[in-house]
Short mmCIF file of C-alpha atoms in Angstrom, two decimals:
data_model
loop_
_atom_site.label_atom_id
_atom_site.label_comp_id
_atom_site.label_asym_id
_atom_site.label_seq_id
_atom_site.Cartn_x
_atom_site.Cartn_y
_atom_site.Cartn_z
CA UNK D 1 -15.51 22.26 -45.12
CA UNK D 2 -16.50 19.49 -42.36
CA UNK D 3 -12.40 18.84 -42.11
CA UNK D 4 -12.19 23.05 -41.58
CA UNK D 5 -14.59 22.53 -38.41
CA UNK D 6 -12.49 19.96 -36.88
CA UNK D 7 -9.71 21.48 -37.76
CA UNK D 8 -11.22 25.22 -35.44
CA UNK D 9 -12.26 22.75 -33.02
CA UNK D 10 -8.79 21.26 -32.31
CA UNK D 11 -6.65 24.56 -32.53
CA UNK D 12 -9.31 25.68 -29.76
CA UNK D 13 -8.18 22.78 -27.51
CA UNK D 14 -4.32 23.57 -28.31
CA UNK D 15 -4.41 27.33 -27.43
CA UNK D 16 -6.79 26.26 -24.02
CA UNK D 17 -4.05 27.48 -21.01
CA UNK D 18 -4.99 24.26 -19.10
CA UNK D 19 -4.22 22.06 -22.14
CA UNK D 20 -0.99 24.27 -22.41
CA UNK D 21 -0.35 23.74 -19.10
CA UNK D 22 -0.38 20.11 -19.20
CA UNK D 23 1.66 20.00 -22.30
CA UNK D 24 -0.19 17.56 -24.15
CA UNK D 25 1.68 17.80 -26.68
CA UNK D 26 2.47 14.27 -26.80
CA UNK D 27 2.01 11.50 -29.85
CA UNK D 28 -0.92 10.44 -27.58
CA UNK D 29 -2.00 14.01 -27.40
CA UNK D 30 -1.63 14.23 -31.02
CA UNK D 31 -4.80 11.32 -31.58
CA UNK D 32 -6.75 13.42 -29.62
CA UNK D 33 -6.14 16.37 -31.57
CA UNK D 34 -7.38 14.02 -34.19
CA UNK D 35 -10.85 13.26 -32.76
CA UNK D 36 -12.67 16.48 -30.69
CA UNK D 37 -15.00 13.49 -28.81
CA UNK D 38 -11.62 12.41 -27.23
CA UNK D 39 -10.33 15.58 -26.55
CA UNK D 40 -12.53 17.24 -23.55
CA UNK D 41 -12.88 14.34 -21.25
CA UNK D 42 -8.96 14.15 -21.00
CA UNK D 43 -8.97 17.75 -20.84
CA UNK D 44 -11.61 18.14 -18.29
CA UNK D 45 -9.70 14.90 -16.28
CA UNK D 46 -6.78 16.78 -16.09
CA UNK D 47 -8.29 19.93 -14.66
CA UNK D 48 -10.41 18.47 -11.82
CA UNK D 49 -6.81 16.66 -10.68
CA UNK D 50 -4.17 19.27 -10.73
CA UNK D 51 -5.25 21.68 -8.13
CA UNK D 52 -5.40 18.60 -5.48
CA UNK D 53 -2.16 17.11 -6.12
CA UNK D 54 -0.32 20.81 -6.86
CA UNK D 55 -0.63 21.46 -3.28
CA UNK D 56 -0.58 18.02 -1.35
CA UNK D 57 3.35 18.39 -0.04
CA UNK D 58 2.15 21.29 1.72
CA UNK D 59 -1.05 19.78 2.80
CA UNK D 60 1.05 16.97 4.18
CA UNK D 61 3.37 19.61 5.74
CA UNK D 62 0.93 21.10 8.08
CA UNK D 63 -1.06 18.16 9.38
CA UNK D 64 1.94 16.35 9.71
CA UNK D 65 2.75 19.16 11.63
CA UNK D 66 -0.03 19.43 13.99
CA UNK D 67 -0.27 15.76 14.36
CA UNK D 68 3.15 15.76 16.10
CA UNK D 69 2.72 18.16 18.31
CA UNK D 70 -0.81 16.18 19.80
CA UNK D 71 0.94 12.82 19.52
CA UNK D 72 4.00 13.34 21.43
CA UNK D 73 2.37 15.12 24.41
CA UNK D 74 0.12 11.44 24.65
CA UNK D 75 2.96 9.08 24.46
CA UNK D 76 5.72 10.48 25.51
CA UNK D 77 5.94 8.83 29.11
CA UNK D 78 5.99 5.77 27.38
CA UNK D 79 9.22 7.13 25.43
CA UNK D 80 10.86 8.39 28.60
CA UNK D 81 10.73 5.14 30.03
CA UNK D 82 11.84 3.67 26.99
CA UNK D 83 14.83 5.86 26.98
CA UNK D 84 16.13 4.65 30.69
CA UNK D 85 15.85 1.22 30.24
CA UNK D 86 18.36 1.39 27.21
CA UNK D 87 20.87 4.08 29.36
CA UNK D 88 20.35 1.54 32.05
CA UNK D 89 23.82 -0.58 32.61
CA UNK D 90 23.66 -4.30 32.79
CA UNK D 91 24.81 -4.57 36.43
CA UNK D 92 26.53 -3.05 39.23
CA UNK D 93 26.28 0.94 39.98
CA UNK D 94 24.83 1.82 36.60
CA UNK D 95 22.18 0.07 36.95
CA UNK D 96 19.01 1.34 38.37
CA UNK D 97 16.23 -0.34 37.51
CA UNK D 98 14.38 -3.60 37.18
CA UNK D 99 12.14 -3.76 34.41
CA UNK D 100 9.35 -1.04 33.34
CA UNK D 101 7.30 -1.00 37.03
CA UNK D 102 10.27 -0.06 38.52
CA UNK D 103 11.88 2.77 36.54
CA UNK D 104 8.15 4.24 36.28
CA UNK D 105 7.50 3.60 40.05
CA UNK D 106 11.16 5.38 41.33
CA UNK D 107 11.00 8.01 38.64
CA UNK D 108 7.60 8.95 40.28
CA UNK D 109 9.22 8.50 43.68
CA UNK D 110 11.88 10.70 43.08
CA UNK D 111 10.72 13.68 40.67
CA UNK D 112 6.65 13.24 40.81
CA UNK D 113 4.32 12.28 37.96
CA UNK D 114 5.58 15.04 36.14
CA UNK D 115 9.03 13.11 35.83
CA UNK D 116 8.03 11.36 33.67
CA UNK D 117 7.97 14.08 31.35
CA UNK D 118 11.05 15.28 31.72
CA UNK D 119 12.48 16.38 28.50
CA UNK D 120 9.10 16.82 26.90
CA UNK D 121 9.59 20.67 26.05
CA UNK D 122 12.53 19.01 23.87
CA UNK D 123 10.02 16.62 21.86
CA UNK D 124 7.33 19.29 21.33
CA UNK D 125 9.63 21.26 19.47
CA UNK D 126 11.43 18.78 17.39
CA UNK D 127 7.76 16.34 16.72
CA UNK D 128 6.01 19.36 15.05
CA UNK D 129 9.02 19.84 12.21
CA UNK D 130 9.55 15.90 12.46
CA UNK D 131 6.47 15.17 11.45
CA UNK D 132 5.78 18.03 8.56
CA UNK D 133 8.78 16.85 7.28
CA UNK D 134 7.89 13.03 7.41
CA UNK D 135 4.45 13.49 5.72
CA UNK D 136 5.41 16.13 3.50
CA UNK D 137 7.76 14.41 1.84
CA UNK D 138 6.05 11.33 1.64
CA UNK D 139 3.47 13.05 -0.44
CA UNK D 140 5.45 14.63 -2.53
CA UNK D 141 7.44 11.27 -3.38
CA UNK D 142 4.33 9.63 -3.65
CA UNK D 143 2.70 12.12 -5.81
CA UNK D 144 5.92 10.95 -8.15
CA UNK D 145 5.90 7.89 -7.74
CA UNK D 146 1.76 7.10 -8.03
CA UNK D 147 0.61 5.47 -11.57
CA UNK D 148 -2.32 5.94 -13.35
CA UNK D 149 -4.86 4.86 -10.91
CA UNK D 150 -3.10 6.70 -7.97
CA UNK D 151 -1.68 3.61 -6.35
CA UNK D 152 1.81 2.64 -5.64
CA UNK D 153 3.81 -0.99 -6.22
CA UNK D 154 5.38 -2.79 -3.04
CA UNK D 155 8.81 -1.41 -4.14
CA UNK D 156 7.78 2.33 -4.66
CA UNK D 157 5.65 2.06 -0.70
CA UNK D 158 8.94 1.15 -0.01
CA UNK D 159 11.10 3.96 -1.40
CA UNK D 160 8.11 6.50 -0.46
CA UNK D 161 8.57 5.75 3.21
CA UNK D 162 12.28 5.10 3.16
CA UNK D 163 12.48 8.76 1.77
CA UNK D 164 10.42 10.10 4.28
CA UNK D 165 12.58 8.57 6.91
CA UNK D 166 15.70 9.89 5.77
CA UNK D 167 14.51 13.56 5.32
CA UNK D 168 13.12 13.40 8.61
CA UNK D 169 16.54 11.90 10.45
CA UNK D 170 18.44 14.55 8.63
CA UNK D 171 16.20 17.77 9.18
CA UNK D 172 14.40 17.21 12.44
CA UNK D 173 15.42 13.89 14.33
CA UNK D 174 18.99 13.88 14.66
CA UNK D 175 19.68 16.68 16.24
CA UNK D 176 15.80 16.80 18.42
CA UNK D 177 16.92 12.96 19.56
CA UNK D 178 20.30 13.57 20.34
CA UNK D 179 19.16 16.80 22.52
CA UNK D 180 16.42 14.96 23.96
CA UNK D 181 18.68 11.54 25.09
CA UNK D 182 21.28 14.00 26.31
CA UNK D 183 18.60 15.58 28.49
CA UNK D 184 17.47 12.51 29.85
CA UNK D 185 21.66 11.05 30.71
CA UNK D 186 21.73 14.42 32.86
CA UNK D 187 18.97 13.67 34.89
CA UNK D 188 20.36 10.67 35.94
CA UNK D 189 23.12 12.39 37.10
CA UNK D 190 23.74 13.16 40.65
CA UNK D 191 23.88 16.77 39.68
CA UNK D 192 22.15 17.81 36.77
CA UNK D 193 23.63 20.88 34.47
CA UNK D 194 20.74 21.81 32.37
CA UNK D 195 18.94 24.57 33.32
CA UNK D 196 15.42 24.47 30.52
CA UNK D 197 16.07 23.56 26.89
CA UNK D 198 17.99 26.54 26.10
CA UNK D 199 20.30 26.37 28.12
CA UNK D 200 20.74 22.74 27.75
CA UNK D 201 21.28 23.00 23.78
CA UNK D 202 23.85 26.38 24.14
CA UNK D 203 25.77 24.33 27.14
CA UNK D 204 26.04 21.23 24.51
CA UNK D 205 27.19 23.60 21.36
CA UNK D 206 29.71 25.54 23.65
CA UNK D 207 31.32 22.14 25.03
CA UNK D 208 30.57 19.73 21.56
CA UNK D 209 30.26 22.20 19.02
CA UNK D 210 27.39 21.80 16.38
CA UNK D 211 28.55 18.01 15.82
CA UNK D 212 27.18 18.04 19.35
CA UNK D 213 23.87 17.94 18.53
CA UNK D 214 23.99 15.69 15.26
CA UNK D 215 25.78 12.68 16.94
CA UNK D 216 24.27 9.39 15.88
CA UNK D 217 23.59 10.53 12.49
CA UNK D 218 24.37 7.37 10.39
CA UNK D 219 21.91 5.34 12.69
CA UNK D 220 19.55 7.51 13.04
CA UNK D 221 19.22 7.86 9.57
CA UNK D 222 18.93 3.62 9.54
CA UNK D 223 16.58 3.92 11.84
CA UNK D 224 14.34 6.43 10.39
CA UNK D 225 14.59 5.28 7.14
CA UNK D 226 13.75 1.69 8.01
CA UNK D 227 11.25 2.84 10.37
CA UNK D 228 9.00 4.35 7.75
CA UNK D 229 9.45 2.42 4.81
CA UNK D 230 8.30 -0.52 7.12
CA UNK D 231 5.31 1.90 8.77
CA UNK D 232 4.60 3.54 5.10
CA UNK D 233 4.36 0.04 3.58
CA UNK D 234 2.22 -1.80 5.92
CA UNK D 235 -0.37 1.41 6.16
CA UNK D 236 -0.69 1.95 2.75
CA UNK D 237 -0.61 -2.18 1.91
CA UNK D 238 -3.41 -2.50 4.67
CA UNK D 239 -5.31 0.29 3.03
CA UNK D 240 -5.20 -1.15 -0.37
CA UNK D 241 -6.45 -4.58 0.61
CA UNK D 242 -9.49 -2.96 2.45
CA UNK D 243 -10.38 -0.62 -0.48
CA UNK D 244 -9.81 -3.49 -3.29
CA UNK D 245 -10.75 -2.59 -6.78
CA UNK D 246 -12.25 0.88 -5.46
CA UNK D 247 -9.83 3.41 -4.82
CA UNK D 248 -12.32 6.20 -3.26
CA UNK D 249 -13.59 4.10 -0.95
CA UNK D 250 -13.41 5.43 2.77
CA UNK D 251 -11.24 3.58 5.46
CA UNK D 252 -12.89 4.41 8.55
CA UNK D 253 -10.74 5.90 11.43
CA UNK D 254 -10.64 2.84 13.73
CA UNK D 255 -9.06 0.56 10.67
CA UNK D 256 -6.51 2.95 10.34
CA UNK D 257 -6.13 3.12 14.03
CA UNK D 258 -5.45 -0.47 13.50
CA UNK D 259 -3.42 -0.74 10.44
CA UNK D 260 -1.34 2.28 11.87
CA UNK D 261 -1.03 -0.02 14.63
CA UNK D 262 0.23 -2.94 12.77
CA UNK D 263 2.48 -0.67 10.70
CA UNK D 264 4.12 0.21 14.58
CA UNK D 265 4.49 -3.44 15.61
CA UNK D 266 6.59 -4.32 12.63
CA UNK D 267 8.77 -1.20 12.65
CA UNK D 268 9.55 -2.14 16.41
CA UNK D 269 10.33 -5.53 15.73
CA UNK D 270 12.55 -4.74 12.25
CA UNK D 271 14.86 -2.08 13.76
CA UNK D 272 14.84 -1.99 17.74
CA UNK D 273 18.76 -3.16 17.41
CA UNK D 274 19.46 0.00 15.45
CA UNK D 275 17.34 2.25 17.99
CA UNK D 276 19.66 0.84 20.87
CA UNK D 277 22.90 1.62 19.33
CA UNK D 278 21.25 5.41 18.14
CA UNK D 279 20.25 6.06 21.50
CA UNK D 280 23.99 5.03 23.33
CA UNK D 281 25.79 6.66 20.25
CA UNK D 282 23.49 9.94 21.85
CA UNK D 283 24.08 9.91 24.95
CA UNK D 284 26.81 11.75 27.36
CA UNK D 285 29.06 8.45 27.36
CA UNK D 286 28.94 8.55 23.58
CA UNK D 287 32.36 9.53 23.40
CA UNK D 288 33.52 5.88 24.47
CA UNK D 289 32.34 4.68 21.40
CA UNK D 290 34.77 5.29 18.26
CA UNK D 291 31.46 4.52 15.51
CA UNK D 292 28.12 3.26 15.46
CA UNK D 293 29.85 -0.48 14.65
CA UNK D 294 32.12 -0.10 17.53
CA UNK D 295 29.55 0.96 20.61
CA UNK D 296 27.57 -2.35 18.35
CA UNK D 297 30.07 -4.54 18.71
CA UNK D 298 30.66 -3.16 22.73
CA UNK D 299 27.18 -3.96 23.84
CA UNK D 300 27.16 -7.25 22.19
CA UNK D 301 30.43 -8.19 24.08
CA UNK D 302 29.71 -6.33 27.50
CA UNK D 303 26.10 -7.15 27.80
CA UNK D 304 25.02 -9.67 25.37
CA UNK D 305 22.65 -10.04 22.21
CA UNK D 306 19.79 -9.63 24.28
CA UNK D 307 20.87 -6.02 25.39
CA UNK D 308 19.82 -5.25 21.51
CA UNK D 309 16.37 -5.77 22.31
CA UNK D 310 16.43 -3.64 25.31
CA UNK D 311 13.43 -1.59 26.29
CA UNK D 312 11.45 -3.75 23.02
CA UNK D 313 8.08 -3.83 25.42
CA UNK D 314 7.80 -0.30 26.16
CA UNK D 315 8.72 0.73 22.95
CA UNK D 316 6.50 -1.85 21.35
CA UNK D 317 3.56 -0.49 23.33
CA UNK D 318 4.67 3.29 22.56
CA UNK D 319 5.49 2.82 18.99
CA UNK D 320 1.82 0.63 18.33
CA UNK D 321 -0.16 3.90 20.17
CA UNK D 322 2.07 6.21 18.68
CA UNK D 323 1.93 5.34 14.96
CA UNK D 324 -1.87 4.67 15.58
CA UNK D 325 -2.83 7.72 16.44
CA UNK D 326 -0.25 9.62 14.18
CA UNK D 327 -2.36 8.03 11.13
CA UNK D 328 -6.18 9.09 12.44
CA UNK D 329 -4.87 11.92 13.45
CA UNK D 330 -2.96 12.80 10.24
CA UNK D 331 -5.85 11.37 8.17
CA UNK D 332 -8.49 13.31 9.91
CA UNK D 333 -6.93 16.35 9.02
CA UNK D 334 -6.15 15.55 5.32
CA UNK D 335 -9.87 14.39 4.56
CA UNK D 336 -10.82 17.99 6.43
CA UNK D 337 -8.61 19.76 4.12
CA UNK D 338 -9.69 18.04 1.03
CA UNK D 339 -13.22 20.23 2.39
CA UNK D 340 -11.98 22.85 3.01
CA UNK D 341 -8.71 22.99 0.86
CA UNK D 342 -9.64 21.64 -2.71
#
């Protein structure tokens, strides 16, 4: 009789949708079946997780989303200047500058304090998908990839962020960078063609054709994919170490202000090389170059190993304000929509 109640006690935990839905119908699963004392903490575990991590890709999606769009329009001068620098030729009449003063102070000179966000319209509309795609995958890898106690090895960080990158590069930064380098070349022109962003992207697809817009690709997707295993890595390193044995415990915005960063300083530093020979495979001279290795192999003979490292101080400063406020700002909005979103 006492075997008869255990036995009604288990086949109500089998036919129970949630147990069902977790399929524990493993040999593990089978013990528990065994013992009823074992059976409703697992069962009740299970339950409290799975709504959370069903929907944290999309959570991702749309704070990564609205992060971008804030971020770029508080950096992006830093960018722009960024970007002339490494058009800039090493001497004679391509070259036009002198360092970072004086590109900001003739850019102002020339086209106002508003030149200096020239081709912004381009960024806005390629950061927001940029970074939904960036953090949205990255959550969904991770939630893959995560063991037991939610945390990830230094080789999965690794794959996490190197996955993100090279979602992002294909979906959203190829053709947004290439658009936005292209935009920047004309204005350097003596007389510039491109009449707003739509008319700048149709005038490239009539003349280029679709390639037009996804030159660069291979490098881009280097870049990318370095770029946020490296950030990815350090961030969610930094945030181990601080939490220690307690996973739940809080990292308070200005420590991931400062581990984001960290996480930007050793991105610049890995890859700036590969963000050269993107940007020059992207803009209007591309064509000179036959591959990525050729216009590599140019710059180191025209203008020297040090041309690889061109623009490194603006970019450093960009990248370290960038990726710092990209993580408060993503991580504000994820611990809101674990309120309001369970």
């Amino acid at each position: 009789m006492e075997s008869d109640k255990n036995l009604e006690k288990s086949d109500t935990v089998i036919i129970d949708p949630l147990w069902q839905k977790n399929q524990v119908f493993t040999s593990r699963g089978n013990d528990v079946i065994g013992n009823p004392h074992l059976s409703k903490p697992r069962l009740q575990d299970k339950s409290a997780t799975a709504p959370s991590s069903g929907n944290i890709g999309l959570k991702g999606i749309i704070a990564g989303g609205i992060t971008g769009g804030i971020e770029i329009c508080i950096t992006y001068p830093t960018e722009y200047v960024k970007t002339q620098l490494q058009l800039d030729g090493k001497t004679g009449a391509g070259k036009q500058y002198n360092g970072i003063y004086d590109c900001v102070k003739k850019t102002i000179n020339t086209n106002g304090f508003f030149g200096l966000y020239r081709g912004l319209s381009v960024l806005v509309y390629g950061s927001i998908p940029k970074s939904a795609v960036r953090f949205g995958s990255f959550e969904t890898v991770k939630k893959q990839l995560v063991d037991d106690e939610g945390k990830l090895n230094a080789q999965r960080k690794l794959l996490a962020g190197l996955c993100a990158g090279v979602s992002e590069a294909i979906l959203a930064v190829t053709p947004m960078e290439t658009v936005k380098v292209k935009f920047i070349n004309d204005q350097r022109s003596g007389n510039p063609r491109f009449q707003g962003f739509f008319h700048g992207v149709s005038l490239i697809v009539k003349e280029n054709g679709f390639k037009g817009i996804y030159q660069g690709l291979m490098p881009t997707i280097m870049k990318q994919g370095s770029n946020q295993a490296i950030r990815f890595f350090v961030m969610e390193t930094m945030k181990d170490y601080y939490r220690g044995d307690d996973n739940n415990k809080v990292v308070p915005k200005p420590m991931i202000g400062l581990f984001g960063a960290c996480a930007g300083a050793a991105s610049v530093f890995g890859n700036t090389p590969i963000d050269v020979v993107k940007t020059r495979m992207q803009g209007l001279e591309a064509s000179k170059y036959k591959s990525s290795l050729d216009c590599a192999v140019q710059v180191w003979k025209n203008e020297g190993p040090r041309a690889f490292y061109k623009g490194t101080v603006p970019r450093l400063g960009r990248v370290c304000l960038d990726v710092a406020i990209t993580f408060m700002i993503y991580d504000s909005f994820m611990d809101l929509f674990k309120k309001v979103w369970p």
